Amino acid sequence: MPSTELNEIKANFIQGLSQISQFWGLPKSMGAIFAVLYLSPNALSLDEIVEETTFTKGAISTSVRTLARMGLVHRQTKLGDRKDYYFAEDDFYKVIRSILKGRENSEFSRAIDSVGATLENLQASPNQERGAEDWVFAENRVIEMKSFFDNLDNLVHVIAALETMNQNTVQKVIRLLKK
Amino acid sequence: MPSTELNEIKANFIQGLSQISQFWGLPKSMGAIFAVLYLSPNALSLDEIVEETTFTKGAISTSVRTLARMGLVHRQTKLGDRKDYYFAEDDFYKVIRSILKGRENSEFSRAIDSVGATLENLQASPNQERGAEDWVFAENRVIEMKSFFDNLDNLVHVIAALETMNQNTVQKVIRLLKK
DNA sequence: TACTATATTTAGTTATAACTAAACACACAA
DNA sequence: TTGTGTGTTTAGTTATAACTAAATATAGTA
């Protein structure tokens, strides 16, 4: 039976990660689940997670799968045991890269593509209109924005493709930027 | 009277930015407002923005101020004219830095601080408990997480403090990472 | 001072997404 | 097969946040 005080400290931590989760527009439950797993020395089953949080099995089931898709937790199955066990990924840099990789398929990149589509629309239009002040202005603006997104996209690809990424990687970038 | 086709293209663009906005957990209206201003050669009044979007004045009023706080749009007042006019910031790198700067005061950093607080709680606890397996494990985990956050925090500060940031800055980082 | 054009705030509504409780599906065991 | 322990899905509920319409505040003008 664990000490009450540790449980209190854990509860604070759980709440903290829940808020962070919420800040990023994710369900609070996801932060809570990750916090529980992150502090647990051994992998936990769905029901164990339910016990440690204020959520029901259904909510945990869906949230924990989302976490797994993002690479924040991993599923583990034990031989001769029907339960699934989950544990937290503790390499956060790996998580970042995993999320950036998944970004390709996402709703986000489809939205980004729409900027490219806008540019094509503008450029494919009949010539007589093209001279108008508004058209020229809009076209230049959209070109600028696309260039920005493309640049960021490059960066994301490079990060996602890194063999390794760690504290040191960030330090190097910081040193570069400070120059 | 502008051509219908330009308006159609604009409408698509507006919808695209609305989706991006939504993806980041922000109101769709913010994306729409920014899109309208971004494509407009001249600054627009509240009422003009209302005309170009599907939202009411109240909604635009609050959203446009949020955008201004984030540095994505700017307010302009003309002498002898009571209206406020808004125009889009077109230097997206400036926007990034402006957002990172604002981050300090935010709910987010308060949540991050809670990780530090958890660590202090763990370390300030009575010694007799400290040896327990769970405590040691939790303490190490929280130390790791705090170190990760501190590292990111450094990066954010450096970026926010840059005198200039542009495509070239990103290129340099990409080159560094590719090595 | 009162009037007018504007922006902001507010109270109430609507839309959305998280969550619950319970039914369901599945795999394994007897 | 049936029964049992598990994870998943679903229909309905609740909580939250965006939005609307209208009232209010504000700043400039006569």
Short mmCIF file of C-alpha atoms (C1' of nucleotides) in Angstrom, two decimals:
data_model
loop_
_atom_site.label_atom_id
_atom_site.label_comp_id
_atom_site.label_asym_id
_atom_site.label_seq_id
_atom_site.Cartn_x
_atom_site.Cartn_y
_atom_site.Cartn_z
CA MET A 1 0.00 0.00 0.00
CA PRO A 2 1.73 3.17 -1.17
CA SER A 3 2.12 6.17 1.08
CA THR A 4 -0.63 8.76 1.00
CA GLU A 5 1.80 11.55 0.42
CA LEU A 6 3.22 10.03 -2.74
CA ASN A 7 -0.31 9.72 -4.01
CA GLU A 8 -0.93 13.38 -3.30
CA ILE A 9 2.19 14.39 -5.16
CA LYS A 10 1.19 12.15 -8.03
CA ALA A 11 -2.25 13.72 -8.08
CA ASN A 12 -0.71 17.16 -8.46
CA PHE A 13 1.49 15.95 -11.25
CA ILE A 14 -1.45 14.36 -13.01
CA GLN A 15 -3.36 17.58 -12.78
CA GLY A 16 -0.41 19.53 -14.15
CA LEU A 17 -0.09 17.32 -17.21
CA SER A 18 -3.87 17.41 -17.69
CA GLN A 19 -3.67 21.19 -17.95
CA ILE A 20 -0.80 21.03 -20.39
CA SER A 21 -2.79 18.56 -22.44
CA GLN A 22 -5.77 20.86 -22.40
CA PHE A 23 -3.60 23.82 -23.38
CA TRP A 24 -2.63 22.01 -26.56
CA GLY A 25 -6.26 21.36 -27.39
CA LEU A 26 -6.13 17.71 -26.38
CA PRO A 27 -8.50 16.01 -23.94
CA LYS A 28 -7.45 16.36 -20.32
CA SER A 29 -7.77 12.60 -19.98
CA MET A 30 -4.79 12.14 -22.28
CA GLY A 31 -2.53 14.17 -20.04
CA ALA A 32 -3.79 12.32 -16.99
CA ILE A 33 -3.25 8.90 -18.51
CA PHE A 34 0.24 9.77 -19.64
CA ALA A 35 1.09 11.12 -16.19
CA VAL A 36 -0.07 7.92 -14.51
CA LEU A 37 1.93 5.73 -16.86
CA TYR A 38 4.95 7.98 -16.74
CA LEU A 39 5.24 7.64 -12.98
CA SER A 40 4.54 3.92 -12.91
CA PRO A 41 7.60 1.63 -12.78
CA ASN A 42 5.61 -1.14 -14.49
CA ALA A 43 3.19 -1.22 -17.39
CA LEU A 44 -0.48 -0.88 -16.42
CA SER A 45 -3.63 -2.50 -17.74
CA LEU A 46 -6.69 -0.53 -18.81
CA ASP A 47 -8.42 -1.30 -15.54
CA GLU A 48 -5.42 -0.22 -13.52
CA ILE A 49 -5.35 3.08 -15.37
CA VAL A 50 -9.07 3.47 -14.68
CA GLU A 51 -8.39 3.00 -10.97
CA GLU A 52 -5.69 5.66 -10.93
CA THR A 53 -7.78 8.24 -12.75
CA THR A 54 -11.27 9.66 -12.59
CA PHE A 55 -12.26 8.36 -16.02
CA THR A 56 -14.27 5.41 -17.21
CA LYS A 57 -13.03 2.49 -19.20
CA GLY A 58 -14.48 3.71 -22.47
CA ALA A 59 -12.77 7.08 -22.23
CA ILE A 60 -9.46 5.50 -21.27
CA SER A 61 -9.75 2.99 -24.10
CA THR A 62 -10.04 5.65 -26.78
CA SER A 63 -7.60 8.10 -25.24
CA VAL A 64 -4.89 5.54 -24.67
CA ARG A 65 -5.11 4.44 -28.29
CA THR A 66 -4.73 8.04 -29.43
CA LEU A 67 -1.69 8.35 -27.20
CA ALA A 68 -0.28 5.18 -28.75
CA ARG A 69 -0.83 6.55 -32.25
CA MET A 70 1.11 9.64 -31.25
CA GLY A 71 3.93 7.50 -29.89
CA LEU A 72 3.54 8.78 -26.34
CA VAL A 73 2.70 5.38 -24.90
CA HIS A 74 3.26 1.80 -26.00
CA ARG A 75 1.16 -1.32 -25.77
CA GLN A 76 2.54 -4.49 -24.35
CA THR A 77 0.98 -7.94 -24.26
CA LYS A 78 2.06 -10.65 -21.90
CA LEU A 79 1.93 -14.34 -22.83
CA GLY A 80 -0.98 -16.18 -21.32
CA ASP A 81 -2.60 -12.92 -20.23
CA ARG A 82 -5.45 -11.39 -22.17
CA LYS A 83 -4.91 -7.90 -20.85
CA ASP A 84 -3.10 -5.17 -22.69
CA TYR A 85 -0.53 -3.27 -20.72
CA TYR A 86 0.59 0.26 -21.44
CA PHE A 87 3.74 2.12 -20.55
CA ALA A 88 4.95 5.64 -21.24
CA GLU A 89 7.56 6.58 -23.78
CA ASP A 90 10.24 8.46 -21.87
CA ASP A 91 12.23 9.78 -24.83
CA PHE A 92 10.37 12.99 -25.57
CA TYR A 93 12.47 13.81 -28.56
CA LYS A 94 11.37 10.55 -30.10
CA VAL A 95 7.79 11.61 -29.45
CA ILE A 96 8.32 14.91 -31.21
CA ARG A 97 9.63 13.16 -34.25
CA SER A 98 6.86 10.59 -34.19
CA ILE A 99 4.27 13.36 -34.14
CA LEU A 100 5.98 15.28 -36.93
CA LYS A 101 6.06 12.15 -39.04
CA GLY A 102 2.34 11.56 -38.54
CA ARG A 103 1.66 15.13 -39.55
CA GLU A 104 1.82 14.24 -43.27
CA ASN A 105 -1.44 12.33 -43.33
CA SER A 106 -3.24 14.76 -41.14
CA GLU A 107 -6.01 17.19 -41.64
CA PHE A 108 -3.41 19.85 -41.13
CA SER A 109 -1.42 19.12 -44.26
CA ARG A 110 -4.63 19.02 -46.29
CA ALA A 111 -5.35 22.51 -45.07
CA ILE A 112 -1.83 23.63 -45.93
CA ASP A 113 -2.30 22.23 -49.38
CA SER A 114 -5.23 24.54 -49.83
CA VAL A 115 -2.81 27.46 -49.83
CA GLY A 116 -1.01 25.89 -52.78
CA ALA A 117 -4.38 25.33 -54.42
CA THR A 118 -5.30 28.98 -53.96
CA LEU A 119 -2.12 30.00 -55.69
CA GLU A 120 -2.84 27.67 -58.60
CA ASN A 121 -6.36 29.05 -58.86
CA LEU A 122 -5.05 32.58 -59.00
CA GLN A 123 -2.47 31.74 -61.62
CA ALA A 124 -4.80 29.66 -63.79
CA SER A 125 -7.35 32.43 -64.15
CA PRO A 126 -8.15 34.23 -67.44
CA ASN A 127 -5.61 36.89 -68.28
CA GLN A 128 -7.90 39.85 -68.65
CA GLU A 129 -8.53 39.84 -64.91
CA ARG A 130 -4.98 39.26 -63.84
CA GLY A 131 -3.85 42.84 -64.16
CA ALA A 132 -6.29 44.14 -61.57
CA GLU A 133 -4.66 45.54 -58.47
CA ASP A 134 -6.38 43.09 -56.12
CA TRP A 135 -5.25 40.09 -58.11
CA VAL A 136 -1.64 41.11 -58.16
CA PHE A 137 -1.73 41.85 -54.47
CA ALA A 138 -3.44 38.59 -53.54
CA GLU A 139 -1.11 36.58 -55.74
CA ASN A 140 1.98 38.05 -54.12
CA ARG A 141 0.61 37.52 -50.66
CA VAL A 142 -0.25 33.89 -51.31
CA ILE A 143 3.17 33.31 -52.86
CA GLU A 144 4.76 34.66 -49.69
CA MET A 145 2.66 32.47 -47.44
CA LYS A 146 3.30 29.37 -49.48
CA SER A 147 7.01 30.01 -49.35
CA PHE A 148 6.81 30.27 -45.56
CA PHE A 149 4.90 27.01 -45.24
CA ASP A 150 7.24 25.24 -47.61
CA ASN A 151 10.18 26.38 -45.57
CA LEU A 152 8.65 25.11 -42.34
CA ASP A 153 7.71 21.90 -44.08
CA ASN A 154 11.33 21.35 -44.96
CA LEU A 155 12.34 21.83 -41.38
CA VAL A 156 9.72 19.39 -40.20
CA HIS A 157 10.87 16.78 -42.68
CA VAL A 158 14.47 17.13 -41.64
CA ILE A 159 13.59 16.78 -37.97
CA ALA A 160 11.35 13.80 -38.62
CA ALA A 161 14.13 12.13 -40.59
CA LEU A 162 16.87 12.58 -37.97
CA GLU A 163 18.52 9.38 -36.88
CA THR A 164 18.85 10.73 -33.37
CA MET A 165 17.60 13.78 -31.57
CA ASN A 166 18.35 14.69 -28.00
CA GLN A 167 19.25 17.49 -25.64
CA ASN A 168 22.49 17.92 -27.47
CA THR A 169 20.74 18.51 -30.78
CA VAL A 170 18.79 21.34 -29.23
CA GLN A 171 21.94 22.76 -27.67
CA LYS A 172 23.61 22.85 -31.04
CA VAL A 173 20.67 24.72 -32.56
CA ILE A 174 20.73 27.17 -29.67
CA ARG A 175 24.42 27.83 -30.19
CA LEU A 176 23.83 28.38 -33.88
CA LEU A 177 21.03 30.84 -33.27
CA LYS A 178 23.00 32.78 -30.67
CA LYS A 179 25.63 33.68 -33.23
CA MET B 1 -17.25 45.64 -57.97
CA PRO B 2 -14.69 42.83 -57.84
CA SER B 3 -14.92 39.81 -60.12
CA THR B 4 -16.91 36.88 -58.90
CA GLU B 5 -14.10 34.50 -59.59
CA LEU B 6 -11.64 36.31 -57.35
CA ASN B 7 -14.24 36.15 -54.62
CA GLU B 8 -14.58 32.43 -55.08
CA ILE B 9 -10.85 31.93 -54.84
CA LYS B 10 -10.75 34.12 -51.76
CA ALA B 11 -13.56 32.09 -50.23
CA ASN B 12 -11.55 28.91 -50.68
CA PHE B 13 -8.52 30.52 -49.14
CA ILE B 14 -10.56 31.74 -46.20
CA GLN B 15 -11.89 28.27 -45.64
CA GLY B 16 -8.40 26.79 -45.78
CA LEU B 17 -7.06 29.15 -43.14
CA SER B 18 -10.16 28.55 -41.03
CA GLN B 19 -9.35 24.85 -41.00
CA ILE B 20 -5.74 25.49 -40.08
CA SER B 21 -6.92 27.71 -37.29
CA GLN B 22 -9.26 25.02 -36.08
CA PHE B 23 -6.50 22.43 -36.25
CA TRP B 24 -4.48 24.45 -33.79
CA GLY B 25 -7.40 24.63 -31.40
CA LEU B 26 -8.24 28.22 -32.26
CA PRO B 27 -11.64 29.52 -33.32
CA LYS B 28 -12.30 29.20 -37.03
CA SER B 29 -13.25 32.86 -37.08
CA MET B 30 -9.66 33.82 -36.36
CA GLY B 31 -8.39 32.03 -39.43
CA ALA B 32 -11.12 33.57 -41.52
CA ILE B 33 -10.43 37.09 -40.30
CA PHE B 34 -6.74 36.75 -40.88
CA ALA B 35 -7.33 35.40 -44.39
CA VAL B 36 -9.54 38.36 -45.26
CA LEU B 37 -7.03 40.89 -43.99
CA TYR B 38 -4.11 39.05 -45.53
CA LEU B 39 -5.60 39.31 -49.00
CA SER B 40 -6.75 42.89 -48.65
CA PRO B 41 -4.43 45.56 -50.07
CA ASN B 42 -5.77 48.09 -47.56
CA ALA B 43 -6.62 47.94 -43.88
CA LEU B 44 -10.25 47.07 -43.12
CA SER B 45 -12.66 48.31 -40.49
CA LEU B 46 -14.63 45.98 -38.23
CA ASP B 47 -17.72 46.42 -40.35
CA GLU B 48 -15.84 45.67 -43.53
CA ILE B 49 -14.52 42.46 -42.00
CA VAL B 50 -18.04 41.56 -40.96
CA GLU B 51 -19.16 41.99 -44.57
CA GLU B 52 -16.43 39.70 -45.89
CA THR B 53 -17.13 36.92 -43.40
CA THR B 54 -20.09 35.05 -42.00
CA PHE B 55 -19.61 36.32 -38.46
CA THR B 56 -21.24 39.06 -36.44
CA LYS B 57 -19.61 42.19 -35.14
CA GLY B 58 -19.28 40.89 -31.59
CA ALA B 59 -17.44 37.79 -32.68
CA ILE B 60 -15.14 39.74 -34.97
CA SER B 61 -14.45 42.28 -32.26
CA THR B 62 -13.17 39.69 -29.79
CA SER B 63 -11.37 37.54 -32.33
CA VAL B 64 -9.57 40.41 -33.98
CA ARG B 65 -8.29 41.59 -30.62
CA THR B 66 -6.97 38.12 -29.87
CA LEU B 67 -5.23 38.16 -33.23
CA ALA B 68 -3.73 41.53 -32.39
CA ARG B 69 -2.45 40.22 -29.03
CA MET B 70 -0.76 37.37 -30.91
CA GLY B 71 0.81 39.83 -33.31
CA LEU B 72 -0.95 38.41 -36.35
CA VAL B 73 -2.78 41.61 -37.16
CA HIS B 74 -2.29 45.26 -36.30
CA ARG B 75 -4.67 48.04 -35.50
CA GLN B 76 -4.49 51.33 -37.29
CA THR B 77 -6.36 54.53 -36.59
CA LYS B 78 -6.79 57.25 -39.13
CA LEU B 79 -6.97 60.90 -38.15
CA GLY B 80 -10.47 62.32 -38.22
CA ASP B 81 -11.97 58.84 -38.52
CA ARG B 82 -13.46 57.04 -35.57
CA LYS B 83 -13.11 53.61 -37.03
CA ASP B 84 -10.33 51.20 -36.23
CA TYR B 85 -8.69 49.59 -39.20
CA TYR B 86 -6.91 46.28 -39.16
CA PHE B 87 -4.28 44.81 -41.42
CA ALA B 88 -2.42 41.52 -41.43
CA GLU B 89 1.15 41.04 -40.35
CA ASP B 90 2.94 39.49 -43.30
CA ASP B 91 6.19 38.57 -41.59
CA PHE B 92 5.31 35.16 -40.20
CA TYR B 93 8.63 34.74 -38.49
CA LYS B 94 7.89 37.86 -36.52
CA VAL B 95 4.58 36.30 -35.55
CA ILE B 96 6.28 33.17 -34.30
CA ARG B 97 8.55 35.18 -32.09
CA SER B 98 5.72 37.33 -30.86
CA ILE B 99 3.79 34.23 -29.84
CA LEU B 100 6.79 32.67 -28.15
CA LYS B 101 7.36 35.86 -26.19
CA GLY B 102 3.78 35.91 -24.98
CA ARG B 103 4.10 32.33 -23.86
CA GLU B 104 5.76 33.36 -20.58
CA ASN B 105 2.65 34.77 -18.98
CA SER B 106 0.43 32.03 -20.22
CA GLU B 107 -1.47 29.23 -18.62
CA PHE B 108 0.98 26.94 -20.32
CA SER B 109 4.04 28.05 -18.40
CA ARG B 110 2.07 27.78 -15.16
CA ALA B 111 1.39 24.16 -16.03
CA ILE B 112 5.04 23.58 -16.86
CA ASP B 113 5.97 25.03 -13.51
CA SER B 114 3.89 22.33 -11.89
CA VAL B 115 6.44 19.79 -13.07
CA GLY B 116 9.12 21.69 -11.18
CA ALA B 117 6.81 21.82 -8.19
CA THR B 118 6.30 18.07 -8.31
CA LEU B 119 10.02 17.56 -8.22
CA GLU B 120 10.35 19.85 -5.22
CA ASN B 121 7.54 18.00 -3.46
CA LEU B 122 9.26 14.69 -4.05
CA GLN B 123 12.59 15.97 -2.83
CA ALA B 124 11.21 17.76 0.22
CA SER B 125 9.51 14.67 1.59
CA PRO B 126 10.56 12.89 4.83
CA ASN B 127 13.56 10.68 4.34
CA GLN B 128 12.13 7.42 5.58
CA GLU B 129 9.91 7.19 2.53
CA ARG B 130 12.47 8.25 0.00
CA GLY B 131 14.09 4.87 -0.34
CA ALA B 132 10.94 3.18 -1.60
CA GLU B 133 11.19 1.90 -5.16
CA ASP B 134 8.28 4.00 -6.39
CA TRP B 135 9.73 7.21 -5.02
CA VAL B 136 13.09 6.71 -6.63
CA PHE B 137 11.45 5.85 -9.91
CA ALA B 138 9.07 8.80 -9.85
CA GLU B 139 11.82 11.18 -8.86
CA ASN B 140 14.03 10.12 -11.75
CA ARG B 141 11.20 10.35 -14.21
CA VAL B 142 10.24 13.84 -13.11
CA ILE B 143 13.87 14.94 -13.23
CA GLU B 144 14.06 13.73 -16.82
CA MET B 145 10.89 15.55 -17.81
CA LYS B 146 11.93 18.77 -16.16
CA SER B 147 15.24 18.63 -17.96
CA PHE B 148 13.42 18.22 -21.27
CA PHE B 149 11.13 21.16 -20.59
CA ASP B 150 14.04 23.33 -19.44
CA ASN B 151 15.87 22.55 -22.64
CA LEU B 152 12.90 23.51 -24.79
CA ASP B 153 12.41 26.60 -22.70
CA ASN B 154 15.94 27.68 -23.51
CA LEU B 155 15.30 27.23 -27.19
CA VAL B 156 12.11 29.25 -27.00
CA HIS B 157 13.88 32.07 -25.21
CA VAL B 158 16.64 32.19 -27.75
CA ILE B 159 14.19 32.29 -30.63
CA ALA B 160 12.07 34.96 -28.96
CA ALA B 161 15.19 37.05 -28.39
CA LEU B 162 16.50 36.92 -31.95
CA GLU B 163 17.02 40.30 -33.59
CA THR B 164 15.96 38.88 -36.91
CA MET B 165 14.47 35.63 -38.05
CA ASN B 166 13.68 34.71 -41.62
CA GLN B 167 13.82 31.99 -44.23
CA ASN B 168 17.55 32.06 -44.04
CA THR B 169 17.56 31.36 -40.32
CA VAL B 170 15.52 28.23 -40.93
CA GLN B 171 17.82 27.21 -43.77
CA LYS B 172 20.80 27.46 -41.48
CA VAL B 173 19.14 25.25 -38.90
CA ILE B 174 18.24 22.74 -41.59
CA ARG B 175 21.83 22.63 -42.78
CA LEU B 176 23.04 22.11 -39.22
CA LEU B 177 20.62 19.27 -38.62
CA LYS B 178 21.45 17.54 -41.87
CA LYS B 179 25.07 17.11 -40.80
"C1'" DT C 1 -24.52 69.22 -23.51
"C1'" DA C 2 -26.80 65.94 -26.49
"C1'" DC C 3 -26.11 63.23 -30.75
"C1'" DT C 4 -23.97 59.85 -33.71
"C1'" DA C 5 -20.92 56.43 -35.15
"C1'" DT C 6 -18.26 53.20 -33.51
"C1'" DA C 7 -16.38 49.33 -30.39
"C1'" DT C 8 -17.12 46.32 -26.43
"C1'" DT C 9 -19.53 43.60 -23.23
"C1'" DT C 10 -23.22 40.59 -21.82
"C1'" DA C 11 -26.84 37.16 -21.52
"C1'" DG C 12 -28.53 33.58 -23.89
"C1'" DT C 13 -28.12 30.08 -27.71
"C1'" DT C 14 -25.95 26.82 -30.46
"C1'" DA C 15 -22.39 23.71 -31.86
"C1'" DT C 16 -18.87 20.70 -30.60
"C1'" DA C 17 -16.29 17.47 -28.30
"C1'" DA C 18 -15.41 14.84 -24.08
"C1'" DC C 19 -17.18 11.70 -21.30
"C1'" DT C 20 -20.40 8.01 -19.09
"C1'" DA C 21 -22.93 3.81 -18.87
"C1'" DA C 22 -24.12 0.08 -21.00
"C1'" DA C 23 -24.32 -2.96 -24.86
"C1'" DC C 24 -21.46 -5.44 -27.81
"C1'" DA C 25 -17.64 -8.18 -29.76
"C1'" DC C 26 -13.97 -11.11 -29.21
"C1'" DA C 27 -10.77 -14.49 -27.49
"C1'" DC C 28 -9.78 -17.97 -24.58
"C1'" DA C 29 -11.07 -21.65 -21.08
"C1'" DA C 30 -13.66 -25.14 -19.35
"C1'" DT D 1 -20.67 -24.91 -26.84
"C1'" DT D 2 -21.27 -21.82 -23.00
"C1'" DG D 3 -19.12 -18.77 -19.74
"C1'" DT D 4 -15.77 -15.27 -18.33
"C1'" DG D 5 -12.62 -11.61 -18.66
"C1'" DT D 6 -11.21 -8.27 -21.57
"C1'" DG D 7 -11.31 -4.25 -25.02
"C1'" DT D 8 -14.31 -1.50 -28.17
"C1'" DT D 9 -18.22 0.81 -29.82
"C1'" DT D 10 -22.46 3.38 -29.33
"C1'" DA D 11 -26.26 6.27 -27.82
"C1'" DG D 12 -27.11 9.67 -24.79
"C1'" DT D 13 -25.44 13.28 -21.45
"C1'" DT D 14 -22.68 16.87 -19.90
"C1'" DA D 15 -19.33 20.46 -20.18
"C1'" DT D 16 -17.19 23.86 -22.83
"C1'" DA D 17 -16.41 27.32 -25.96
"C1'" DA D 18 -17.91 29.91 -30.02
"C1'" DC D 19 -21.18 32.69 -31.63
"C1'" DT D 20 -25.45 35.86 -32.00
"C1'" DA D 21 -28.32 39.71 -30.94
"C1'" DA D 22 -28.86 43.31 -28.31
"C1'" DA D 23 -27.59 46.42 -24.63
"C1'" DT D 24 -24.00 49.30 -23.11
"C1'" DA D 25 -19.97 52.13 -23.16
"C1'" DT D 26 -16.95 55.43 -25.49
"C1'" DA D 27 -15.13 58.96 -28.22
"C1'" DG D 28 -15.66 62.42 -31.24
"C1'" DT D 29 -18.91 66.20 -33.25
"C1'" DA D 30 -22.08 69.74 -33.41
#
